[in-house]
Amino acid sequence: MVKSVADTYPIRASGNAWWDTKKAQWISDSSVPYLSGTVYKTLTVDDTDYFVGNVKSAQRYQSDGITFFTSKDTLQSIPFYPGDSQSSISSGVLFSSSSMVAENTSSTTIFGGEFVLPNNIQNIAIYNNLNNTWSGFEGANWQGQISTMAVHENLLYVGGRFTSAAGNNLAVFSISNRSLSLFPKVQTNDGSPANVNIIRHIPAEKAMIVGGNFNSIDSLACTSICSLNTVNFQWNTLGSGLVGEVHDFLLINEKLVTSGNMTLNNSPLTIAEFDFKKNTWGPFDTANLPGPSRAISYDNMTNHLYISGQTADNSSTYLRIWDGQQFKAPVVELGSGSHISKLTMLPIADSKTNILLATGLINLGELGNVSAAFYDGKTWIPYLVTSNDNGESALSSMFFLDQPYVPAIIKKYLPTPIVILVSIAVALGIVFLIVFCAMCIIFMKRKRDHKVNPQSSPSGYYGKPPRTPQSLLTMLKETSDNEDKQHIDTDDHGHYSMDKPRHLEPGTEQFYNMSKSISTEHLHEQALTPFNTAIAMTTARAPPPLPTAHARSVSNHNNFHPAYPATAAAALAAASPRPESYARPISEYQRDTDSF
């Protein structure tokens, strides 16, 4: 630690510090490089500085523990001056002072770790980005480290491995009052150190889920993972049978996918899932991972689940990708000595895809060791290289002032050819529907016209083929039954005569006259066989019977034909003879007509 007269707080230095000769004070910003170790000599050649000595680590920029990356990939230091050179920051979270939720804001940031700042700020500090001021919480004066932090509404949840007189390993603070609200005791059954590794808010269940290595929270027996209801603040267990240490979890398809070194009903389990509907634990599909899992991340764009962990012999770190059916290894495996502490899915600008960010110590082979690297599904892309005083990777965690947005529901669009084909199919379907409706209308109209009663609408039958005498006579007989009584008289010659039915309507009278002429002509030209009776055939040519012989017969049917005069009968008798004639006595006509 170094401090000049002009400095307000001491500056941490790792064996080397930079002095500003003009301002007469130590330089503490990120504009100067970072050197750890002993430097014996410096040389400058062609505007290039060379440092000779026992250098443990060297980086282009230096940081006092917290550094902001702007959108233009530039570094911005904040005034963080812990009183101890061994201070560290291990976790962080951000929230909006107006809505008290950790979403889409850059106004207030909360840091957690092991440090002591001026004004008695310990382990948890709130940095206001607007006025560059620090503030702390009452009751955070414990001993130990912080592993995870989460904000929901007005409460800050802190988990890790720490101990105080009030409680241990888990604490809940009121952000507005800057005071301690809840400090439960998280313990193990055998008295070994317990710890909380992960805290996440699950909105669908209205709960804060806490995972780690423990067997009870206060008086509730709850092993490895437990749920705190955010409405009534009651602790609840999640199923039974899961034992071990939980490192991370995510809610995927209404199931809580959990990573860690666990056993389920005394069977080793590398990754598990909890079904909230059934309240049961089970293995995550057919998980065949090389060893216990640690960090997980989910890509909603591709529905791929990324899982990292250590092999069974702890010799190396693995990364596996779940594609919905099986786990697959990346195209390029990580080198030996790698250790992934966290996986984060980030959106790519001007693209509809996401990219995976892995932090920790990552061996990329020929590219060397890095602290953070991107994986695009095919290759690793180095991003950051950090180091501490001993030259080891010093990146504890990364979080974002603008939370990376990964949509839960992805809109997928069909290819253009498919859209065109669907449009054509819809258009043809509409055309066929119109044609079908027109055919149905025509069919119904014809069906209706077919049922028209000829007696009520005789004009609808004009121009139709002539009916047979049988059908005409039958129709006329049915009509005559409904008419008024007709009068049958005899003329001066003793023949039967029939008057035209009275009270006929104009349309019916026209149809009556037309039917009478057709029936009379047909009866005189055709053989007399309409009544299916025995016929006496004569071989001698005989004149056709006089109309008076038919008048009786026809009148018995429908009283239809009037008596012919004698001159007309003589004319018919003098007509050209026919090959064969049928003559029947008047008694047979009367007998046949009586059968009707």
Coordinates of C-alpha atoms in Angstrom, one line a residue:
M1 CA 0.0 0.0 0.0
V2 CA 1.3 3.4 -0.9
K3 CA -0.1 6.9 -0.1
S4 CA 1.1 10.4 -0.8
V5 CA 0.2 13.7 0.8
A6 CA -2.2 14.5 -2.0
D7 CA -3.9 11.0 -1.9
T8 CA -7.1 10.6 0.2
Y9 CA -6.9 6.9 0.5
P10 CA -3.9 4.5 0.3
I11 CA -3.3 2.8 -3.1
R12 CA -2.6 -1.0 -3.3
A13 CA 0.6 -1.9 -5.1
S14 CA 2.0 -5.3 -5.9
G15 CA 5.7 -4.5 -5.6
N16 CA 5.5 -1.7 -8.2
A17 CA 3.8 1.7 -8.3
W18 CA 3.7 4.6 -10.7
W19 CA 4.4 8.1 -9.7
D20 CA 3.1 11.2 -11.5
T21 CA 5.9 13.8 -11.4
K22 CA 3.6 16.7 -12.4
K23 CA 0.9 16.0 -9.9
A24 CA 3.3 14.7 -7.2
Q25 CA 1.0 11.7 -6.4
W26 CA 0.7 8.0 -7.1
I27 CA -1.2 6.9 -10.2
S28 CA -4.2 4.7 -9.4
D29 CA -6.2 4.6 -12.6
S30 CA -6.1 1.9 -15.4
S31 CA -4.0 3.9 -17.8
V32 CA -0.8 2.4 -16.5
P33 CA 0.3 -1.3 -16.9
Y34 CA 0.2 -3.8 -14.1
L35 CA 3.5 -5.5 -12.9
S36 CA 3.8 -8.0 -10.1
G37 CA 7.3 -8.9 -8.9
T38 CA 10.6 -7.3 -8.5
V39 CA 11.9 -5.0 -11.3
Y40 CA 15.6 -4.3 -11.4
K41 CA 15.9 -2.1 -14.5
T42 CA 13.8 -0.3 -17.1
L43 CA 14.8 0.6 -20.7
T44 CA 13.0 2.7 -23.3
V45 CA 13.8 2.0 -27.0
D46 CA 11.8 3.6 -29.8
D47 CA 9.0 4.5 -27.5
T48 CA 8.8 1.0 -26.1
D49 CA 9.4 0.3 -22.4
Y50 CA 11.3 -2.8 -21.3
F51 CA 11.2 -4.1 -17.7
V52 CA 13.9 -6.4 -16.4
G53 CA 13.7 -8.4 -13.2
N54 CA 11.7 -11.1 -11.4
V55 CA 8.3 -10.4 -13.0
K56 CA 5.5 -12.7 -11.8
S57 CA 2.7 -11.2 -13.9
A58 CA 2.3 -8.3 -16.3
Q59 CA -0.9 -6.9 -17.8
R60 CA -1.6 -3.9 -19.9
Y61 CA -4.2 -2.4 -17.5
Q62 CA -4.3 -2.5 -13.7
S63 CA -7.4 -2.7 -11.5
D64 CA -8.0 -2.3 -7.8
G65 CA -10.6 -5.1 -7.8
I66 CA -13.4 -3.6 -9.9
T67 CA -13.3 -2.5 -13.5
F68 CA -16.1 -1.5 -15.9
F69 CA -16.0 -2.3 -19.6
T70 CA -17.9 0.3 -21.6
S71 CA -19.8 -0.4 -24.8
K72 CA -16.7 0.8 -26.7
D73 CA -14.5 -1.9 -25.1
T74 CA -12.7 0.7 -23.0
L75 CA -11.8 0.3 -19.3
Q76 CA -13.2 2.5 -16.6
S77 CA -11.9 2.3 -13.0
I78 CA -14.0 3.2 -10.0
P79 CA -12.6 4.5 -6.7
F80 CA -12.4 1.3 -4.7
Y81 CA -9.9 1.7 -1.8
P82 CA -9.9 -1.2 0.6
G83 CA -7.9 -0.9 3.7
D84 CA -6.3 -4.3 3.3
S85 CA -4.1 -5.5 0.4
Q86 CA -5.7 -8.9 0.6
S87 CA -9.2 -7.7 0.0
S88 CA -11.2 -9.3 -2.8
I89 CA -14.5 -9.0 -4.5
S90 CA -16.2 -12.3 -5.4
S91 CA -19.8 -11.4 -6.3
G92 CA -21.9 -8.6 -7.5
V93 CA -25.5 -7.6 -8.5
L94 CA -27.3 -4.5 -9.7
F95 CA -30.7 -3.0 -9.1
S96 CA -32.8 0.0 -9.9
S97 CA -33.4 2.4 -7.1
S98 CA -36.9 3.2 -8.4
S99 CA -38.3 -0.3 -9.0
M100 CA -35.9 -2.3 -6.7
V101 CA -35.4 -5.0 -9.3
A102 CA -32.2 -6.2 -10.8
E103 CA -33.1 -5.5 -14.4
N104 CA -32.0 -3.1 -17.1
T105 CA -30.4 -0.3 -15.0
S106 CA -27.0 1.2 -14.5
S107 CA -27.8 3.4 -11.5
T108 CA -26.7 1.3 -8.5
T109 CA -24.4 -1.7 -8.1
I110 CA -23.8 -3.9 -5.1
F111 CA -20.5 -5.7 -4.5
G112 CA -19.8 -8.5 -2.1
G113 CA -16.6 -10.1 -0.9
E114 CA -14.0 -9.7 1.8
F115 CA -13.0 -6.1 2.3
V116 CA -13.3 -3.1 4.6
L117 CA -13.9 0.4 3.2
P118 CA -13.8 3.8 4.9
N119 CA -16.9 4.7 6.9
N120 CA -17.0 1.2 8.4
I121 CA -18.3 -0.5 5.2
Q122 CA -17.7 -4.2 5.4
N123 CA -18.1 -7.1 3.0
I124 CA -21.1 -5.6 1.2
A125 CA -21.0 -2.2 -0.4
I126 CA -23.4 -0.2 -2.7
Y127 CA -21.8 1.9 -5.3
N128 CA -23.9 4.7 -6.8
N129 CA -22.9 5.2 -10.4
L130 CA -24.4 8.7 -10.6
N131 CA -22.4 10.4 -7.8
N132 CA -19.6 7.9 -7.3
T133 CA -20.3 7.3 -3.6
W134 CA -20.2 4.2 -1.4
S135 CA -22.6 3.0 1.3
G136 CA -22.9 -0.2 3.4
F137 CA -25.3 -2.4 5.3
E138 CA -25.7 -2.9 9.0
G139 CA -25.1 -6.4 10.2
A140 CA -22.6 -7.4 7.4
N141 CA -19.6 -7.5 9.8
W142 CA -18.9 -11.2 9.5
Q143 CA -15.9 -13.3 8.7
G144 CA -15.8 -15.3 5.5
Q145 CA -16.4 -15.0 1.8
I146 CA -19.5 -14.4 -0.3
S147 CA -20.3 -16.7 -3.2
T148 CA -23.6 -15.5 -4.6
M149 CA -26.0 -12.5 -4.4
A150 CA -29.5 -11.9 -5.7
V151 CA -32.0 -9.0 -5.6
H152 CA -35.8 -9.4 -5.5
E153 CA -38.0 -6.4 -4.9
N154 CA -36.6 -4.5 -1.9
L155 CA -34.5 -7.4 -0.5
L156 CA -30.9 -8.4 -1.1
Y157 CA -30.1 -12.1 -0.6
V158 CA -26.5 -13.0 0.2
G159 CA -25.0 -16.5 0.3
G160 CA -21.6 -18.0 0.9
R161 CA -19.5 -19.3 3.7
F162 CA -19.4 -16.8 6.5
T163 CA -20.2 -16.7 10.2
S164 CA -21.4 -14.2 12.7
A165 CA -23.1 -14.1 16.1
A166 CA -26.5 -13.7 14.4
G167 CA -26.3 -16.4 11.8
N168 CA -24.2 -17.9 9.1
N169 CA -23.9 -18.6 5.4
L170 CA -27.2 -16.8 4.4
A171 CA -28.4 -13.3 5.0
V172 CA -31.3 -11.1 3.7
F173 CA -31.0 -7.3 3.8
S174 CA -33.5 -4.5 3.2
I175 CA -32.1 -2.3 0.5
S176 CA -34.1 0.7 1.4
N177 CA -33.3 0.6 5.1
R178 CA -29.7 -0.8 4.7
S179 CA -30.5 -3.1 7.5
L180 CA -30.5 -6.9 8.2
S181 CA -33.9 -8.5 7.8
L182 CA -33.3 -12.2 8.0
F183 CA -30.3 -14.2 9.1
P184 CA -31.1 -17.9 9.2
K185 CA -28.7 -20.6 10.4
V186 CA -27.6 -22.9 7.6
Q187 CA -25.9 -26.0 9.0
T188 CA -24.8 -29.5 8.3
N189 CA -25.7 -32.6 10.4
D190 CA -22.1 -33.5 11.2
G191 CA -21.0 -30.1 12.1
S192 CA -18.8 -29.6 9.0
P193 CA -18.7 -26.2 7.3
A194 CA -21.8 -25.5 5.4
N195 CA -22.0 -23.1 2.4
V196 CA -24.5 -21.6 0.0
N197 CA -23.3 -21.6 -3.6
I198 CA -26.3 -20.2 -5.6
I199 CA -29.4 -18.2 -5.0
R200 CA -31.9 -17.5 -7.8
H201 CA -35.4 -16.1 -8.0
I202 CA -38.0 -18.4 -9.7
P203 CA -40.9 -16.1 -10.6
A204 CA -43.2 -19.0 -11.7
E205 CA -43.0 -20.5 -8.2
K206 CA -42.9 -17.2 -6.3
A207 CA -39.8 -18.4 -4.5
M208 CA -36.1 -17.8 -3.9
I209 CA -34.2 -21.1 -4.4
V210 CA -31.1 -21.6 -2.3
G211 CA -28.6 -24.3 -3.2
G212 CA -25.3 -25.5 -1.6
N213 CA -24.0 -27.9 0.9
F214 CA -26.2 -28.1 4.0
N215 CA -28.7 -30.2 5.8
S216 CA -31.0 -27.7 7.5
I217 CA -32.0 -24.1 7.5
D218 CA -33.1 -23.0 11.0
S219 CA -35.4 -25.7 12.3
L220 CA -36.4 -27.1 8.8
A221 CA -34.6 -30.2 7.6
C222 CA -33.7 -29.3 4.1
T223 CA -30.8 -31.0 2.3
S224 CA -28.7 -29.4 -0.4
I225 CA -31.5 -27.2 -1.9
C226 CA -34.4 -25.3 -0.3
S227 CA -37.1 -22.9 -1.3
L228 CA -38.2 -19.6 0.4
N229 CA -41.7 -18.4 -0.4
T230 CA -41.4 -14.7 -1.2
V231 CA -45.0 -14.0 -0.1
N232 CA -45.1 -15.4 3.5
F233 CA -41.3 -16.0 3.9
Q234 CA -41.7 -19.7 4.8
W235 CA -39.0 -22.3 4.1
N236 CA -40.1 -25.3 2.1
T237 CA -38.3 -28.5 1.0
L238 CA -38.0 -29.6 -2.6
G239 CA -38.8 -33.2 -2.8
S240 CA -36.7 -35.8 -1.1
G241 CA -33.8 -38.2 -1.7
L242 CA -31.3 -35.6 -3.1
V243 CA -28.1 -35.4 -1.1
G244 CA -24.8 -33.7 -1.8
E245 CA -23.6 -30.3 -2.9
V246 CA -25.5 -28.2 -5.4
H247 CA -23.5 -25.7 -7.5
D248 CA -26.0 -24.2 -9.9
F249 CA -29.5 -24.6 -11.3
L250 CA -31.8 -23.2 -13.9
L251 CA -35.5 -23.4 -14.6
I252 CA -35.9 -25.0 -18.1
N253 CA -39.3 -26.1 -19.4
E254 CA -40.9 -25.9 -15.9
K255 CA -38.2 -28.2 -14.4
L256 CA -35.3 -27.2 -12.2
V257 CA -32.2 -28.5 -13.8
T258 CA -29.5 -28.8 -11.1
S259 CA -25.7 -29.3 -11.3
G260 CA -23.4 -30.5 -8.5
N261 CA -21.8 -33.5 -6.8
M262 CA -25.0 -35.3 -5.8
T263 CA -26.6 -38.6 -5.1
L264 CA -30.2 -39.5 -5.5
N265 CA -31.5 -42.4 -3.3
N266 CA -27.9 -43.4 -2.7
S267 CA -27.1 -43.5 -6.5
P268 CA -24.4 -41.1 -7.9
L269 CA -25.9 -38.4 -10.0
T270 CA -24.0 -35.9 -12.2
I271 CA -27.0 -33.7 -13.0
A272 CA -30.6 -33.8 -11.7
E273 CA -33.9 -32.2 -12.5
F274 CA -36.8 -31.4 -10.2
D275 CA -40.4 -31.6 -11.4
F276 CA -42.5 -28.9 -9.5
K277 CA -45.8 -30.6 -10.6
K278 CA -44.9 -34.0 -9.2
N279 CA -42.6 -32.7 -6.4
T280 CA -40.0 -35.3 -7.3
W281 CA -36.3 -35.5 -8.2
G282 CA -34.9 -37.5 -11.1
P283 CA -31.9 -37.8 -13.4
F284 CA -31.7 -35.4 -16.3
D285 CA -32.6 -37.7 -19.1
T286 CA -29.7 -40.1 -20.0
A287 CA -26.9 -37.9 -18.6
N288 CA -23.5 -39.6 -19.2
L289 CA -21.2 -36.8 -18.1
P290 CA -17.5 -37.5 -17.4
G291 CA -17.9 -36.3 -13.8
P292 CA -19.8 -34.0 -11.4
S293 CA -21.2 -30.9 -13.1
R294 CA -20.6 -27.4 -11.9
A295 CA -21.8 -24.5 -14.1
I296 CA -24.8 -24.6 -16.5
S297 CA -26.3 -22.2 -19.0
Y298 CA -29.2 -22.4 -21.4
D299 CA -29.6 -21.0 -24.9
N300 CA -33.2 -20.4 -25.7
M301 CA -32.4 -19.7 -29.4
T302 CA -31.2 -23.2 -30.1
N303 CA -32.6 -25.0 -27.0
H304 CA -29.1 -26.2 -26.1
L305 CA -28.0 -26.7 -22.5
Y306 CA -24.3 -26.1 -21.7
I307 CA -22.8 -27.9 -18.8
S308 CA -19.2 -27.7 -17.4
G309 CA -17.6 -29.7 -14.6
Q310 CA -14.6 -31.7 -13.5
T311 CA -13.8 -35.2 -14.6
A312 CA -14.2 -38.0 -12.1
D313 CA -10.4 -38.0 -11.3
N314 CA -10.3 -34.1 -11.2
S315 CA -7.6 -34.1 -13.9
S316 CA -9.4 -31.7 -16.3
T317 CA -12.5 -29.7 -16.9
Y318 CA -15.1 -30.7 -19.5
L319 CA -17.8 -28.9 -21.4
R320 CA -20.8 -30.7 -22.8
I321 CA -23.7 -29.5 -24.9
W322 CA -27.2 -31.1 -24.6
D323 CA -29.0 -30.8 -28.0
G324 CA -32.3 -32.3 -26.7
Q325 CA -31.4 -35.9 -27.2
Q326 CA -27.8 -36.4 -26.1
F327 CA -24.7 -34.7 -24.7
K328 CA -22.0 -33.7 -27.3
A329 CA -18.5 -32.6 -26.7
P330 CA -17.3 -29.3 -28.3
V331 CA -15.3 -29.4 -31.5
V332 CA -12.2 -28.3 -29.6
E333 CA -11.7 -29.6 -26.0
L334 CA -10.2 -27.4 -23.3
G335 CA -6.6 -28.0 -22.3
S336 CA -5.3 -29.5 -19.1
G337 CA -5.5 -27.3 -15.9
S338 CA -8.7 -25.5 -17.1
H339 CA -11.3 -24.6 -14.6
I340 CA -14.7 -23.0 -15.5
S341 CA -16.3 -21.1 -12.7
K342 CA -19.3 -19.6 -14.5
L343 CA -21.1 -19.9 -17.9
T344 CA -23.2 -17.0 -19.2
M345 CA -25.2 -16.8 -22.4
L346 CA -24.9 -13.4 -24.2
P347 CA -26.8 -12.0 -27.2
I348 CA -24.8 -11.0 -30.3
A349 CA -25.4 -7.5 -31.6
D350 CA -27.1 -7.4 -35.1
S351 CA -27.7 -11.1 -35.0
K352 CA -30.4 -13.6 -34.0
T353 CA -27.9 -15.9 -32.2
N354 CA -26.3 -16.1 -28.8
I355 CA -22.8 -16.8 -27.7
L356 CA -21.4 -18.6 -24.7
L357 CA -19.1 -16.8 -22.3
A358 CA -17.0 -19.0 -20.0
T359 CA -15.0 -17.5 -17.1
G360 CA -12.3 -18.9 -14.9
L361 CA -9.0 -20.4 -16.0
I362 CA -9.3 -21.6 -19.6
N363 CA -6.4 -23.4 -21.4
L364 CA -6.9 -22.8 -25.1
G365 CA -3.8 -24.7 -26.2
E366 CA -1.7 -22.6 -28.6
L367 CA -3.5 -19.4 -27.6
G368 CA -2.4 -19.9 -24.0
N369 CA -4.4 -19.4 -20.7
V370 CA -7.1 -16.9 -20.6
S371 CA -9.6 -15.8 -17.9
A372 CA -12.6 -15.4 -20.2
A373 CA -13.4 -16.8 -23.6
F374 CA -16.3 -17.1 -26.0
Y375 CA -17.5 -20.3 -27.6
D376 CA -19.7 -19.9 -30.8
G377 CA -20.4 -23.6 -31.1
K378 CA -17.3 -24.4 -33.2
T379 CA -14.3 -22.5 -31.9
W380 CA -13.0 -20.8 -28.8
I381 CA -12.4 -17.0 -29.0
P382 CA -10.1 -15.5 -26.2
Y383 CA -11.6 -12.5 -24.5
L384 CA -9.8 -11.5 -21.3
V385 CA -6.5 -12.3 -19.6
T386 CA -6.3 -11.4 -15.9
S387 CA -3.7 -12.2 -13.1
N388 CA -3.2 -11.5 -9.5
D389 CA 0.0 -10.9 -7.5
N390 CA 1.2 -14.5 -8.0
G391 CA 0.4 -14.6 -11.7
E392 CA -2.7 -16.7 -11.4
S393 CA -6.0 -16.0 -13.0
A394 CA -7.8 -13.4 -10.9
L395 CA -11.2 -13.1 -12.5
S396 CA -13.8 -14.0 -9.9
S397 CA -17.0 -13.1 -11.7
M398 CA -18.5 -11.0 -14.5
F399 CA -21.9 -9.3 -14.4
F400 CA -23.6 -6.7 -16.5
L401 CA -25.0 -3.3 -15.9
D402 CA -27.4 -3.9 -18.7
Q403 CA -28.6 -7.4 -18.2
P404 CA -28.2 -9.5 -21.3
Y405 CA -31.6 -10.3 -22.7
V406 CA -32.2 -13.8 -24.0
P407 CA -35.9 -14.1 -25.1
A408 CA -37.8 -17.0 -23.6
I409 CA -39.9 -17.4 -26.7
I410 CA -38.2 -17.3 -30.1
K411 CA -40.2 -16.5 -33.2
K412 CA -39.3 -18.8 -36.0
Y413 CA -40.3 -17.9 -39.6
L414 CA -40.9 -20.3 -42.4
P415 CA -38.6 -20.2 -45.5
T416 CA -39.9 -18.0 -48.4
P417 CA -40.7 -20.9 -50.8
I418 CA -42.9 -22.6 -48.1
V419 CA -44.7 -19.3 -47.5
I420 CA -45.4 -19.0 -51.3
L421 CA -46.7 -22.5 -51.5
V422 CA -48.9 -22.0 -48.5
S423 CA -50.3 -18.8 -50.0
I424 CA -51.1 -20.6 -53.3
A425 CA -52.8 -23.5 -51.4
V426 CA -54.9 -21.0 -49.4
A427 CA -55.9 -19.2 -52.6
L428 CA -56.9 -22.4 -54.4
G429 CA -58.8 -23.5 -51.3
I430 CA -60.9 -20.3 -51.4
V431 CA -61.6 -20.7 -55.1
F432 CA -62.7 -24.4 -54.6
L433 CA -64.9 -23.3 -51.7
I434 CA -66.7 -20.7 -53.8
V435 CA -67.3 -23.2 -56.6
F436 CA -68.6 -25.8 -54.1
C437 CA -71.0 -23.2 -52.6
A438 CA -72.3 -22.4 -56.0
M439 CA -72.8 -26.0 -56.9
C440 CA -74.7 -26.5 -53.6
I441 CA -77.0 -23.6 -54.4
I442 CA -77.7 -24.9 -57.9
F443 CA -78.4 -28.4 -56.5
M444 CA -80.8 -27.1 -53.9
K445 CA -82.6 -24.9 -56.4
R446 CA -83.1 -27.8 -58.8
K447 CA -84.3 -30.0 -56.0
R448 CA -86.8 -27.4 -55.0
D449 CA -88.0 -27.0 -58.6
H450 CA -88.4 -30.8 -58.9
K451 CA -91.0 -30.7 -56.1
V452 CA -93.2 -28.1 -57.7
N453 CA -96.9 -29.3 -57.8
P454 CA -98.1 -29.2 -61.5
Q455 CA -101.7 -28.5 -60.4
S456 CA -100.6 -25.3 -58.6
S457 CA -98.0 -24.3 -61.2
P458 CA -98.8 -25.8 -64.6
S459 CA -96.7 -23.2 -66.4
G460 CA -93.6 -24.8 -65.0
Y461 CA -94.3 -27.9 -67.1
Y462 CA -94.8 -26.2 -70.5
G463 CA -92.5 -27.5 -73.1
K464 CA -91.9 -30.8 -71.2
P465 CA -92.3 -34.1 -73.0
P466 CA -95.9 -35.3 -73.3
R467 CA -97.2 -37.7 -70.7
T468 CA -98.6 -41.1 -71.4
P469 CA -102.4 -41.4 -71.6
Q470 CA -102.4 -43.4 -68.4
S471 CA -100.6 -40.7 -66.4
L472 CA -102.8 -38.0 -67.9
L473 CA -106.0 -39.8 -67.2
T474 CA -105.0 -40.6 -63.7
M475 CA -104.1 -37.0 -63.0
L476 CA -107.3 -35.8 -64.5
K477 CA -109.3 -38.3 -62.5
E478 CA -107.7 -37.0 -59.3
T479 CA -108.5 -33.4 -60.3
S480 CA -112.1 -34.2 -61.1
D481 CA -112.7 -35.7 -57.7
N482 CA -111.9 -32.4 -56.1
E483 CA -114.1 -30.4 -58.5
D484 CA -117.8 -29.7 -58.1
K485 CA -120.2 -32.3 -59.2
Q486 CA -120.4 -32.6 -63.0
H487 CA -123.6 -33.1 -64.9
I488 CA -123.9 -35.8 -67.5
D489 CA -126.8 -35.5 -70.1
T490 CA -127.9 -37.2 -73.2
D491 CA -128.3 -35.4 -76.5
D492 CA -131.1 -35.6 -78.9
H493 CA -129.8 -38.9 -80.3
G494 CA -129.6 -40.6 -77.0
H495 CA -125.8 -40.3 -76.6
Y496 CA -124.0 -39.4 -73.4
S497 CA -122.6 -35.9 -73.2
M498 CA -120.4 -34.2 -70.6
D499 CA -120.2 -30.6 -69.6
K500 CA -116.9 -29.0 -69.0
P501 CA -116.1 -28.8 -65.2
R502 CA -117.2 -25.6 -63.7
H503 CA -115.3 -23.2 -61.6
L504 CA -111.9 -23.7 -63.2
E505 CA -109.2 -21.2 -62.8
P506 CA -107.7 -19.6 -66.0
G507 CA -104.4 -21.6 -65.7
T508 CA -106.2 -24.8 -64.9
E509 CA -108.7 -24.4 -67.7
Q510 CA -105.9 -24.0 -70.2
F511 CA -104.2 -27.1 -68.9
Y512 CA -107.6 -28.9 -69.0
N513 CA -108.2 -28.2 -72.7
M514 CA -104.6 -29.1 -73.7
S515 CA -104.8 -32.5 -71.8
K516 CA -108.2 -33.2 -73.3
S517 CA -107.0 -32.8 -76.9
I518 CA -103.9 -34.9 -76.3
S519 CA -105.8 -37.7 -74.6
T520 CA -108.6 -37.8 -77.3
E521 CA -106.1 -38.0 -80.1
H522 CA -104.0 -40.6 -78.4
L523 CA -107.0 -42.8 -77.6
H524 CA -108.2 -42.8 -81.3
E525 CA -104.8 -43.6 -82.7
Q526 CA -103.5 -46.2 -80.3
A527 CA -104.7 -49.6 -79.4
L528 CA -107.2 -49.5 -76.5
T529 CA -105.1 -51.3 -73.9
P530 CA -104.9 -48.9 -70.9
F531 CA -107.0 -50.9 -68.6
N532 CA -105.2 -54.2 -68.8
T533 CA -108.3 -56.2 -69.7
A534 CA -109.0 -59.0 -72.1
I535 CA -109.3 -57.7 -75.7
A536 CA -111.3 -59.4 -78.4
M537 CA -109.4 -59.2 -81.6
T538 CA -111.2 -59.5 -84.9
T539 CA -109.6 -60.4 -88.1
A540 CA -112.2 -58.5 -90.1
R541 CA -111.5 -54.8 -90.6
A542 CA -114.0 -52.8 -88.7
P543 CA -114.4 -49.1 -88.5
P544 CA -113.4 -47.5 -85.2
P545 CA -116.1 -47.3 -82.7
L546 CA -118.2 -44.3 -82.7
P547 CA -117.4 -41.5 -80.2
T548 CA -120.6 -42.3 -78.4
A549 CA -119.2 -45.7 -77.5
H550 CA -116.2 -44.0 -75.9
A551 CA -118.1 -41.2 -74.3
R552 CA -119.5 -43.5 -71.7
S553 CA -116.2 -45.0 -70.9
V554 CA -114.2 -41.8 -70.7
S555 CA -116.9 -40.0 -68.8
N556 CA -116.7 -42.7 -66.2
H557 CA -113.1 -41.9 -65.7
N558 CA -113.1 -38.2 -65.6
N559 CA -116.3 -37.1 -67.4
F560 CA -113.9 -35.6 -69.8
H561 CA -115.0 -36.0 -73.5
P562 CA -118.2 -34.5 -74.9
A563 CA -120.4 -36.5 -77.4
Y564 CA -119.4 -36.2 -81.0
P565 CA -122.1 -35.3 -83.5
A566 CA -123.3 -37.8 -86.1
T567 CA -121.5 -36.1 -89.0
A568 CA -118.2 -36.4 -87.2
A569 CA -118.8 -40.1 -86.5
A570 CA -119.5 -40.7 -90.2
A571 CA -116.3 -39.0 -91.1
L572 CA -114.3 -41.1 -88.8
A573 CA -115.9 -44.2 -90.1
A574 CA -115.0 -43.2 -93.6
A575 CA -111.4 -42.7 -92.7
S576 CA -108.7 -45.0 -94.1
P577 CA -108.9 -48.4 -92.6
R578 CA -106.2 -49.7 -90.2
P579 CA -104.5 -53.1 -90.4
E580 CA -106.1 -54.2 -87.2
S581 CA -108.8 -52.8 -85.1
Y582 CA -110.0 -53.5 -81.7
A583 CA -113.6 -53.4 -80.9
R584 CA -115.0 -53.9 -77.5
P585 CA -118.6 -53.9 -76.3
I586 CA -119.8 -51.0 -74.3
S587 CA -120.4 -53.4 -71.4
E588 CA -116.7 -54.1 -71.1
Y589 CA -115.9 -50.4 -71.1
Q590 CA -118.4 -49.9 -68.3
R591 CA -116.9 -52.8 -66.4
D592 CA -113.4 -51.5 -66.7
T593 CA -114.3 -48.0 -65.8
D594 CA -116.2 -49.2 -62.8
S595 CA -113.0 -50.7 -61.4
F596 CA -111.5 -47.2 -61.1

